[in-house]
Coordinates of C-alpha atoms in Angstrom, one line a residue:
X1 CA 0.0 -0.3 0.2
X2 CA 1.5 2.4 -0.9
X3 CA 1.4 6.1 2.3
X4 CA 1.6 9.7 2.5
X5 CA 4.7 11.2 4.5
X6 CA 1.7 13.9 6.7
X7 CA -1.8 13.5 7.8
X8 CA -3.3 15.4 9.3
X9 CA -6.9 15.8 10.4
X10 CA -9.1 18.6 12.0
X11 CA -12.2 17.3 14.6
X12 CA -11.8 14.5 17.3
X13 CA -14.8 12.4 18.5
X14 CA -16.3 10.1 16.6
X15 CA -15.2 10.1 13.0
X16 CA -11.8 12.2 13.6
X17 CA -10.1 10.2 16.2
X18 CA -11.4 7.2 14.8
X19 CA -8.9 7.9 11.2
X20 CA -6.5 9.0 13.4
X21 CA -6.1 5.6 14.9
X22 CA -6.8 3.5 11.7
X23 CA -4.5 5.7 10.1
X24 CA -0.8 4.8 12.8
X25 CA -2.2 1.6 12.6
X26 CA -1.9 1.1 8.9
X27 CA 1.1 3.0 8.9
X28 CA 3.5 3.5 11.3
X29 CA 5.8 5.5 9.1
X30 CA 3.0 8.4 9.2
X31 CA 3.3 12.0 10.7
X32 CA -0.4 11.7 12.0
X33 CA -1.5 15.4 13.4
X34 CA -4.6 15.6 14.8
X35 CA -5.8 19.2 15.4
X36 CA -9.2 20.0 18.6
X37 CA -10.8 23.3 19.3
X38 CA -10.6 22.5 22.9
X39 CA -9.2 20.2 25.2
X40 CA -11.0 17.3 24.6
X41 CA -10.7 14.5 21.5
X42 CA -12.6 11.8 22.3
X43 CA -15.7 12.1 24.6
X44 CA -19.3 9.8 24.4
X45 CA -21.2 12.9 23.2
X46 CA -24.1 10.3 23.0
X47 CA -23.6 9.6 27.5
X48 CA -23.7 13.5 28.3
X49 CA -28.0 14.0 28.6
X50 CA -27.3 10.4 30.9
X51 CA -24.5 12.3 33.4
X52 CA -27.2 15.6 33.7
X53 CA -29.4 13.6 35.5
X54 CA -27.1 11.4 37.3
X55 CA -27.5 7.9 35.3
X56 CA -23.4 7.7 34.7
X57 CA -22.1 9.5 37.4
X58 CA -18.2 9.6 37.3
X59 CA -17.2 12.1 34.0
X60 CA -14.8 10.7 33.6
X61 CA -16.1 7.7 32.0
X62 CA -17.5 9.7 29.4
X63 CA -13.2 9.9 27.8
X64 CA -13.0 7.6 25.6
X65 CA -9.9 9.1 25.0
X66 CA -7.4 11.5 26.2
X67 CA -4.7 13.4 24.5
X68 CA -2.5 11.6 26.6
X69 CA -3.9 8.8 26.1
X70 CA -3.4 9.0 22.2
X71 CA -0.5 10.3 22.4
X72 CA 1.2 7.6 23.9
X73 CA -0.4 4.6 22.3
X74 CA -0.2 5.7 18.9
X75 CA 2.7 8.6 18.4
X76 CA 0.0 10.3 17.0
X77 CA 0.9 14.6 17.4
X78 CA -2.5 15.9 19.1
X79 CA -2.6 19.5 20.0
X80 CA -5.1 20.4 21.9
X81 CA -7.5 24.3 21.6
X82 CA -6.0 24.6 18.4
X83 CA -8.2 26.0 15.8
X84 CA -8.2 24.7 11.9
X85 CA -9.3 28.6 10.4
X86 CA -8.7 28.4 6.7
X87 CA -7.1 25.3 4.1
X88 CA -4.7 26.8 1.8
X89 CA -5.4 24.1 0.0
X90 CA -3.1 25.2 -3.1
X91 CA 0.2 25.1 -0.9
X92 CA -1.7 22.1 0.5
X93 CA -1.2 24.1 4.5
X94 CA -4.1 24.6 6.9
X95 CA -3.6 27.9 8.9
X96 CA -3.8 27.0 13.1
X97 CA -4.6 29.4 16.1
X98 CA -3.0 28.5 19.1
X99 CA -5.4 29.2 21.7
X100 CA -4.1 28.8 25.0
X101 CA -0.3 30.6 23.9
X102 CA -2.5 33.0 21.5
X103 CA -0.1 32.7 18.1
X104 CA -1.1 31.3 14.7
X105 CA 1.0 28.9 12.3
X106 CA 1.1 26.9 8.6
X107 CA 1.0 22.6 8.7
X108 CA 1.9 21.5 6.0
X109 CA 0.1 18.1 4.7
X110 CA -0.6 15.2 2.4
X111 CA -3.7 14.7 3.1
X112 CA -6.4 16.2 5.0
X113 CA -9.8 15.0 7.0
X114 CA -12.2 17.4 7.9
X115 CA -14.1 16.2 10.8
X116 CA -16.1 19.0 12.0
X117 CA -19.4 17.6 13.3
X118 CA -21.9 19.7 13.3
X119 CA -23.6 22.7 15.7
X120 CA -26.4 22.7 17.8
X121 CA -29.7 24.5 15.9
X122 CA -30.0 28.0 18.1
X123 CA -33.1 29.1 16.7
X124 CA -33.2 33.1 15.9
X125 CA -35.7 33.3 19.5
X126 CA -35.9 36.4 21.2
X127 CA -34.3 36.0 24.7
X128 CA -32.7 33.1 23.8
X129 CA -29.1 33.9 24.7
X130 CA -30.7 34.3 28.3
X131 CA -27.6 33.0 30.5
X132 CA -30.3 29.9 31.7
X133 CA -30.3 29.1 27.7
X134 CA -28.7 26.0 26.6
X135 CA -27.5 23.3 24.0
X136 CA -26.2 20.5 24.5
X137 CA -23.8 19.1 22.3
X138 CA -19.8 19.6 24.2
X139 CA -18.8 18.3 28.2
X140 CA -19.0 21.9 28.7
X141 CA -22.4 22.7 27.7
X142 CA -24.2 19.3 29.9
X143 CA -20.5 20.5 33.5
X144 CA -22.7 24.1 32.3
X145 CA -25.7 22.5 32.8
X146 CA -25.5 20.3 35.3
X147 CA -24.7 22.5 37.7
X148 CA -28.2 24.8 36.8
X149 CA -29.6 21.1 37.4
X150 CA -27.4 20.9 40.7
X151 CA -28.9 23.8 42.0
X152 CA -32.1 23.6 45.3
X153 CA -33.2 25.9 43.7
X154 CA -34.7 24.7 40.2
X155 CA -37.9 23.1 40.1
X156 CA -39.5 23.9 36.3
X157 CA -37.2 22.9 33.3
X158 CA -38.3 23.4 29.3
X159 CA -37.0 21.6 26.5
X160 CA -37.9 22.6 22.6
X161 CA -37.6 19.5 20.5
X162 CA -38.9 16.6 20.4
X163 CA -36.0 14.4 19.1
X164 CA -33.1 12.4 20.1
X165 CA -31.1 14.9 22.0
X166 CA -35.2 16.8 23.8
X167 CA -36.2 12.7 24.3
X168 CA -33.8 12.3 26.2
X169 CA -33.2 15.0 28.0
X170 CA -36.9 15.3 28.8
X171 CA -35.9 12.2 30.7
X172 CA -33.0 12.6 32.1
X173 CA -34.9 16.1 33.7
X174 CA -37.8 14.2 35.2
X175 CA -35.4 11.8 36.1
X176 CA -34.1 14.4 38.5
X177 CA -37.2 15.6 39.7
X178 CA -38.2 17.6 37.4
X179 CA -41.2 19.2 36.4
X180 CA -41.0 19.2 32.4
X181 CA -42.6 20.5 29.6
X182 CA -41.2 19.8 26.4
X183 CA -42.0 21.8 23.3
X184 CA -42.7 20.0 19.8
X185 CA -43.6 22.7 16.7
X186 CA -44.6 19.4 14.6
X187 CA -46.9 17.6 15.5
X188 CA -45.0 14.3 16.8
X189 CA -41.3 13.8 19.0
X190 CA -39.3 11.4 16.8
X191 CA -39.4 13.3 13.1
X192 CA -37.9 10.3 11.1
X193 CA -40.6 7.7 12.0
X194 CA -43.9 8.2 11.5
X195 CA -46.9 9.8 13.4
X196 CA -48.5 6.3 13.8
X197 CA -45.0 4.8 15.4
X198 CA -44.7 7.9 17.0
X199 CA -48.2 8.0 19.3
X200 CA -47.2 5.5 21.8
X201 CA -43.8 7.5 22.8
X202 CA -46.7 10.4 23.0
X203 CA -48.9 8.7 25.9
X204 CA -46.4 7.5 27.7
X205 CA -44.8 10.7 27.8
X206 CA -47.9 12.3 28.8
X207 CA -48.1 8.5 31.5
X208 CA -44.5 10.3 33.0
X209 CA -45.5 13.5 33.7
X210 CA -44.0 15.4 30.4
X211 CA -47.0 18.5 29.5
X212 CA -45.8 17.4 25.9
X213 CA -46.7 20.8 24.1
X214 CA -47.2 19.4 19.9
X215 CA -47.5 21.9 17.1
X216 CA -46.2 24.7 19.1
X217 CA -43.2 26.9 19.1
X218 CA -41.4 29.4 21.0
X219 CA -42.0 32.9 20.3
X220 CA -39.9 34.1 23.4
X221 CA -38.0 33.8 26.1
X222 CA -38.7 36.7 28.5
X223 CA -36.7 37.2 32.2
X224 CA -39.3 36.5 34.8
X225 CA -37.1 38.4 38.0
X226 CA -34.0 36.9 36.7
X227 CA -35.2 33.8 35.1
X228 CA -36.4 32.4 32.0
X229 CA -40.4 31.8 30.9
X230 CA -41.5 30.6 27.9
X231 CA -43.9 32.6 25.5
X232 CA -45.5 30.1 22.8
X233 CA -47.1 30.8 19.8
X234 CA -50.2 29.6 21.7
X235 CA -49.8 32.6 23.8
X236 CA -49.1 29.9 27.3
X237 CA -46.5 31.4 29.3
X238 CA -44.2 28.4 30.6
X239 CA -42.0 29.9 33.7
X240 CA -38.8 27.9 34.8
X241 CA -35.4 28.0 36.1
X242 CA -34.0 26.0 32.5
X243 CA -34.7 26.1 28.6
X244 CA -32.6 23.8 26.5
X245 CA -32.7 24.0 23.1
X246 CA -32.6 20.4 20.9
X247 CA -34.3 21.5 18.1
X248 CA -31.7 20.2 15.5
X249 CA -27.8 20.5 14.5
X250 CA -26.6 22.6 10.9
X251 CA -23.1 20.5 9.8
X252 CA -20.3 23.0 10.2
X253 CA -18.8 23.7 6.3
X254 CA -17.5 26.7 7.0
X255 CA -13.8 26.3 6.8
X256 CA -15.0 23.7 3.7
X257 CA -16.5 26.5 2.1
X258 CA -13.8 29.3 2.8
X259 CA -11.9 26.3 1.0
X260 CA -13.7 25.9 -2.1
X261 CA -15.0 22.3 -1.6
X262 CA -18.2 21.9 -2.8
X263 CA -21.2 21.9 -0.8
X264 CA -24.5 20.1 -1.6
X265 CA -28.2 20.6 -1.7
X266 CA -28.2 19.6 1.9
X267 CA -25.5 21.6 2.9
X268 CA -23.1 19.4 3.6
X269 CA -19.9 18.5 2.3
X270 CA -20.1 16.3 -0.8
X271 CA -17.8 13.3 -1.0
X272 CA -17.5 10.6 -3.3
X273 CA -17.6 7.2 -1.4
X274 CA -13.8 6.7 -1.0
X275 CA -14.6 9.9 1.8
X276 CA -13.0 12.3 -0.8
X277 CA -14.3 15.3 -1.5
X278 CA -13.9 17.6 -4.0
X279 CA -10.2 18.8 -3.5
X280 CA -8.5 15.0 -4.1
X281 CA -6.2 15.2 -1.6
X282 CA -9.0 16.1 1.1
X283 CA -11.2 13.4 3.0
X284 CA -14.7 14.4 5.4
X285 CA -16.0 12.7 7.8
X286 CA -19.0 12.8 9.9
X287 CA -21.8 14.8 10.4
X288 CA -20.7 17.5 8.4
X289 CA -20.7 15.4 5.7
X290 CA -23.6 14.3 2.9
X291 CA -23.7 10.5 3.1
X292 CA -26.1 8.9 0.2
X293 CA -29.8 7.1 1.4
X294 CA -28.9 3.7 1.6
X295 CA -32.4 2.6 0.3
X296 CA -33.0 5.7 -1.9
X297 CA -29.7 6.8 -3.3
X298 CA -29.9 10.4 -2.7
X299 CA -28.3 12.7 -0.5
X300 CA -28.9 12.9 3.0
X301 CA -28.3 14.0 6.4
X302 CA -27.3 11.5 8.6
X303 CA -25.9 12.9 11.6
X304 CA -25.2 9.2 14.1
X305 CA -22.2 7.6 16.1
X306 CA -21.6 4.4 14.3
X307 CA -20.9 5.4 10.9
X308 CA -19.4 8.5 11.6
X309 CA -17.1 6.6 13.3
X310 CA -17.0 3.6 10.0
X311 CA -16.4 6.5 7.5
X312 CA -13.4 7.8 9.0
X313 CA -11.3 4.2 9.4
X314 CA -12.1 4.3 5.1
X315 CA -11.2 7.7 5.1
X316 CA -7.8 7.3 6.9
X317 CA -7.2 4.0 4.9
X318 CA -7.5 6.2 0.9
X319 CA -5.2 8.5 2.5
X320 CA -2.9 6.5 3.0
X321 CA -2.8 5.3 -0.8
X322 CA -6.3 2.3 0.4
X323 CA -8.6 1.8 -1.4
X324 CA -11.7 1.2 0.8
X325 CA -16.4 1.8 -0.2
X326 CA -18.6 3.7 2.2
X327 CA -21.1 1.5 0.7
X328 CA -24.4 4.5 1.8
X329 CA -25.9 5.0 5.1
X330 CA -29.2 3.2 5.7
X331 CA -30.2 5.1 9.4
X332 CA -30.4 2.4 11.2
X333 CA -31.3 4.5 15.1
X334 CA -32.7 4.1 18.9
X335 CA -33.5 6.4 21.4
X336 CA -34.2 4.9 25.4
X337 CA -38.2 7.6 26.2
X338 CA -37.9 6.4 29.9
X339 CA -39.2 2.7 29.9
X340 CA -40.2 2.1 25.8
X341 CA -37.2 2.4 23.5
X342 CA -38.2 4.0 19.7
X343 CA -35.8 1.9 16.6
X344 CA -36.3 2.7 12.8
X345 CA -34.0 1.3 9.8
X346 CA -34.0 2.2 6.2
X347 CA -36.9 5.0 5.2
X348 CA -39.8 5.6 6.8
X349 CA -43.5 6.8 5.0
X350 CA -43.4 10.0 4.8
X351 CA -39.3 9.3 3.3
X352 CA -40.7 7.0 0.7
X353 CA -43.1 9.5 -0.3
X354 CA -41.0 12.3 -0.5
X355 CA -38.9 9.7 -3.2
X356 CA -41.8 8.9 -5.0
X357 CA -41.2 5.0 -4.4
X358 CA -43.3 2.2 -4.4
X359 CA -44.1 0.6 -1.3
X360 CA -46.5 -1.3 1.2
X361 CA -46.2 -1.5 4.5
X362 CA -48.2 -4.1 6.9
X363 CA -47.8 -3.4 11.6
X364 CA -47.9 -6.4 14.0
X365 CA -47.6 -5.9 17.6
X366 CA -46.6 -9.0 19.2
X367 CA -45.0 -10.1 21.9
X368 CA -40.6 -9.0 23.0
X369 CA -41.3 -12.6 23.8
X370 CA -42.8 -15.8 24.8
X371 CA -46.5 -15.0 26.2
X372 CA -46.7 -17.7 28.4
X373 CA -43.2 -16.7 30.4
X374 CA -43.6 -14.0 32.8
X375 CA -42.3 -10.0 31.3
X376 CA -44.3 -10.2 28.1
X377 CA -44.3 -6.9 27.6
X378 CA -46.5 -5.8 23.6
X379 CA -44.1 -4.2 20.7
X380 CA -45.5 -3.0 17.9
X381 CA -43.5 -3.2 14.5
X382 CA -43.9 -1.6 11.5
X383 CA -41.9 -3.2 8.0
X384 CA -41.9 -2.0 5.0
X385 CA -40.8 -2.8 1.7
X386 CA -41.4 -3.2 -1.8
X387 CA -44.6 -4.1 -2.9
X388 CA -43.4 -6.3 -6.5
X389 CA -40.7 -8.0 -4.2
X390 CA -41.1 -7.9 -1.6
X391 CA -37.5 -5.7 -0.7
X392 CA -36.5 -4.4 2.4
X393 CA -37.3 -0.2 3.0
X394 CA -37.7 0.4 6.1
X395 CA -38.9 -0.9 9.5
X396 CA -40.5 1.1 12.8
X397 CA -41.0 -1.0 16.2
X398 CA -41.4 0.5 19.8
X399 CA -41.8 -1.2 22.5
X400 CA -40.9 -1.4 26.5
X401 CA -38.4 -5.1 25.6
X402 CA -36.6 -6.6 23.3
X403 CA -36.8 -3.5 20.0
X404 CA -33.0 -3.5 20.0
X405 CA -32.7 -7.0 18.8
X406 CA -35.8 -6.7 16.8
X407 CA -34.4 -3.6 14.7
X408 CA -31.3 -4.6 14.5
X409 CA -32.0 -8.1 12.9
X410 CA -34.2 -6.0 10.8
X411 CA -31.0 -3.8 10.0
X412 CA -28.4 -6.3 8.4
X413 CA -32.0 -7.9 6.3
X414 CA -31.6 -4.9 5.4
X415 CA -28.6 -4.3 4.6
X416 CA -27.6 -7.8 2.5
X417 CA -30.8 -6.8 0.6
X418 CA -32.6 -9.5 2.4
X419 CA -37.0 -9.9 1.2
X420 CA -40.7 -10.4 3.2
X421 CA -39.8 -14.3 2.4
X422 CA -36.3 -14.5 3.8
X423 CA -37.6 -12.5 6.7
X424 CA -40.4 -16.5 7.2
X425 CA -36.9 -18.7 6.7
X426 CA -34.8 -16.7 8.8
X427 CA -33.6 -18.7 12.1
X428 CA -33.5 -16.8 15.0
X429 CA -32.4 -17.4 19.4
X430 CA -35.5 -19.0 21.0
X431 CA -36.0 -19.9 24.5
X432 CA -38.9 -17.8 26.0
X433 CA -37.4 -15.7 28.7
X434 CA -35.6 -14.2 25.2
X435 CA -37.6 -14.2 22.1
X436 CA -40.9 -16.8 20.7
X437 CA -40.2 -19.8 18.5
X438 CA -41.8 -17.1 16.0
X439 CA -39.9 -14.3 16.7
X440 CA -41.3 -11.1 15.7
X441 CA -39.1 -10.8 13.1
X442 CA -40.2 -13.9 11.6
X443 CA -44.3 -13.5 12.4
X444 CA -43.8 -9.5 10.9
X445 CA -41.9 -12.0 7.7
X446 CA -44.9 -14.1 7.6
X447 CA -47.4 -11.4 7.0
X448 CA -45.9 -9.1 4.4
X449 CA -45.4 -12.2 2.5
X450 CA -48.6 -13.2 2.2
X451 CA -50.1 -10.1 1.2
X452 CA -47.3 -10.6 -1.5
X453 CA -48.3 -14.0 -2.6
X454 CA -52.1 -12.3 -2.5
X455 CA -53.5 -15.3 0.6
X456 CA -54.5 -12.0 2.1
X457 CA -55.6 -8.5 1.6
X458 CA -55.3 -5.6 3.7
X459 CA -56.3 -2.6 4.2
X460 CA -55.2 0.9 6.2
X461 CA -56.4 3.0 8.9
X462 CA -57.6 5.6 6.3
X463 CA -59.4 2.5 4.3
X464 CA -61.7 2.4 7.4
X465 CA -62.0 5.7 8.5
X466 CA -63.8 6.8 4.8
X467 CA -65.5 3.1 3.7
X468 CA -66.7 3.6 0.8
X469 CA -70.9 2.5 0.0
X470 CA -70.2 -0.9 -1.2
X471 CA -67.5 -1.0 1.6
X472 CA -68.7 -2.5 5.2
X473 CA -66.2 -2.5 8.3
X474 CA -66.5 -5.0 10.4
X475 CA -65.4 -5.6 13.5
X476 CA -64.6 -9.4 14.9
X477 CA -63.7 -8.6 18.4
X478 CA -65.4 -9.8 21.4
X479 CA -68.2 -7.3 23.0
X480 CA -66.4 -6.9 25.9
X481 CA -63.3 -5.1 23.4
X482 CA -65.6 -3.5 21.6
X483 CA -66.8 -1.6 25.2
X484 CA -63.4 -0.1 25.1
X485 CA -64.5 1.9 21.9
X486 CA -63.7 0.9 18.1
X487 CA -64.3 2.4 14.5
X488 CA -67.6 4.5 14.2
X489 CA -70.2 2.9 11.3
X490 CA -68.2 -0.6 12.2
X491 CA -70.8 -3.9 12.9
X492 CA -69.9 -6.8 15.6
X493 CA -69.8 -10.2 14.6
X494 CA -66.9 -11.9 16.4
X495 CA -65.2 -14.0 14.7
X496 CA -65.8 -17.5 16.6
X497 CA -69.7 -16.4 15.1
X498 CA -68.5 -15.8 12.0
X499 CA -69.4 -19.3 10.7
X500 CA -72.7 -18.9 11.9
X501 CA -73.6 -15.9 10.2
X502 CA -72.1 -15.8 6.8
X503 CA -76.1 -15.3 5.4
X504 CA -76.1 -11.4 7.4
X505 CA -73.4 -10.6 4.1
X506 CA -74.2 -8.8 1.4
X507 CA -72.2 -10.6 -1.4
X508 CA -71.5 -6.7 -3.6
X509 CA -69.8 -5.7 -0.5
X510 CA -66.4 -4.8 0.3
X511 CA -65.3 -6.1 3.7
X512 CA -63.0 -4.2 6.2
X513 CA -62.3 -6.3 8.8
X514 CA -60.4 -5.9 11.7
X515 CA -59.6 -6.9 15.1
X516 CA -57.4 -6.7 18.7
X517 CA -53.9 -6.7 16.5
X518 CA -54.8 -7.9 13.3
X519 CA -54.8 -12.2 14.1
X520 CA -57.9 -12.4 14.3
X521 CA -59.4 -9.5 11.2
X522 CA -56.6 -12.0 9.5
X523 CA -59.1 -15.7 10.9
X524 CA -61.4 -13.5 9.5
X525 CA -60.9 -12.9 6.1
X526 CA -59.4 -15.8 5.1
X527 CA -63.2 -17.3 6.5
X528 CA -64.9 -14.2 4.5
X529 CA -62.7 -15.3 1.5
X530 CA -63.5 -19.2 1.2
X531 CA -67.0 -18.4 1.1
X532 CA -67.4 -15.9 -1.4
X533 CA -67.4 -12.6 0.4
X534 CA -63.8 -10.5 -1.1
X535 CA -62.5 -8.9 2.6
X536 CA -59.9 -7.1 3.5
X537 CA -57.5 -7.3 7.3
X538 CA -56.8 -4.1 8.8
X539 CA -53.2 -4.4 9.5
X540 CA -52.1 -3.7 13.0
X541 CA -55.5 -3.7 13.7
X542 CA -58.1 -0.9 16.1
X543 CA -54.5 -0.7 17.8
X544 CA -52.5 0.5 15.2
X545 CA -55.8 2.5 14.4
X546 CA -55.9 4.8 16.9
X547 CA -52.6 5.0 17.0
X548 CA -52.8 6.7 12.6
X549 CA -55.9 9.0 14.1
X550 CA -53.5 9.7 17.1
X551 CA -56.9 8.6 19.9
X552 CA -54.5 8.9 23.3
X553 CA -56.0 7.9 26.1
X554 CA -57.2 10.6 28.7
X555 CA -55.9 8.4 31.4
X556 CA -52.8 6.9 30.0
X557 CA -51.8 3.5 31.7
X558 CA -48.4 1.8 31.7
X559 CA -47.6 -1.0 29.3
X560 CA -48.9 -4.1 30.7
X561 CA -48.0 -8.2 30.0
X562 CA -49.9 -9.7 27.1
X563 CA -50.3 -13.3 27.0
X564 CA -49.5 -14.9 24.0
X565 CA -46.9 -14.2 21.3
X566 CA -49.8 -12.8 19.6
X567 CA -49.9 -9.6 21.4
X568 CA -52.9 -10.2 23.6
X569 CA -53.2 -9.2 26.6
X570 CA -53.5 -11.0 30.3
X571 CA -57.1 -11.6 30.8
X572 CA -58.8 -9.6 33.5
X573 CA -57.7 -7.5 32.1
X574 CA -59.1 -4.9 29.3
X575 CA -58.0 -4.1 26.4
X576 CA -55.6 -2.5 25.2

């Protein structure tokens, strides 16, 4: 492998630190210089909220690699408190401001790797410069927030933004005993997932005492005797002692743009599949680069630590003459929201619609493990797939247990180009405490493959909410379940009565059948269709319908155990 001598890396954390360590492993002869404008080159920024909340008590556990250890183990010239202010591409050198000594100098390079990251968006809200208003990106930010939270006088906080950081901060602040209001401009939290999959999160947040303000914006942050008071677009004013702005991040591309490197339509640094920018001697990695979406192939900004680590390794290999390829980003992610987890991989339904890609979707609500073993909890799993060949396009899952396992399996399946038919055949680990003989991933595969083979026809919430004149909505649940709520206009005939009442169905109408989670509706359609009655089953049943219609209980309840692998609630408890 051919080797360049001088590798200069701008920025640490996931992308830059990974690039530096990999470059040294590739070449003992290379001169490697890592510049970091702060004092920490590698820290667990995903862990910052949990130190504020006291869950990670020892601050030092967040320090992944110290400058001293990096110098000693990898023989890397680490220069902290050193900001690269300009790239001179003609002379192949960077201009550096040594903050400690307040002096400027040049550092030449043979290959340059940029890892500037992304900065939190600080919207132009009047009063956003109040001393008790914070963003969270660095250890310094974390320390400042924690100092406020540790003050005995603090009683309430407002978190603005319902993404990863916003949800995590809301949880840890409640954990610290604060009254927390979460303000989100959109009608849902966790924007990357689809609205109906966010509905369980909304109910759970309210269950945990979070004052959830959806569809609201902050119009001003006012001063109330030295403390902030947040004014919303609804006119409501929320007094508090702390405001966290978590409305998103924007790529830090100023250095690259001023050097004339190509900036893309998503405002990130454009790179090829070798992480090379428009200058062949300059690479870029991490949150500042535009990647290609794995499913859609379009430019995307996906600020995740895993991809940043891999990109850093690839850039280092190629900077030293290698030929490593980064094969797009599929956006696999997970977030803890109190007792729930929400995970995703691939494209959402929203993204598929925007991209104009054909898709079908199914929902299942299985148990996290065998229903007869104590502690099984219901999860909600959505699978998106190509209606022609069944190729997996995306998946989302929400639940109290087992979400990470299922999303990881589906992420691998998506990466491997597998189909719903393949999910049917997967042989996954099973013992009653861990899973079911028919794992939720298998279960999703069965349902999707039945649709693809036309063994089952499905409908969705919009269909049963607005049936046509030649359609009949049928609830096949028990009378006690129906009393808990049903779809307006539906007739009720339980599944066990269906065969004896087939004569009541007009032959000129299509039946849209539903149950609680989808299984009994499917069985009803098998009975009806083999009796000459056209039938479609509501995928995901009444539970998905309620999520899609935004029907959330005013008195949210904690999750309960389920009685079998399909996701039915234990006997004697009201249906979920």
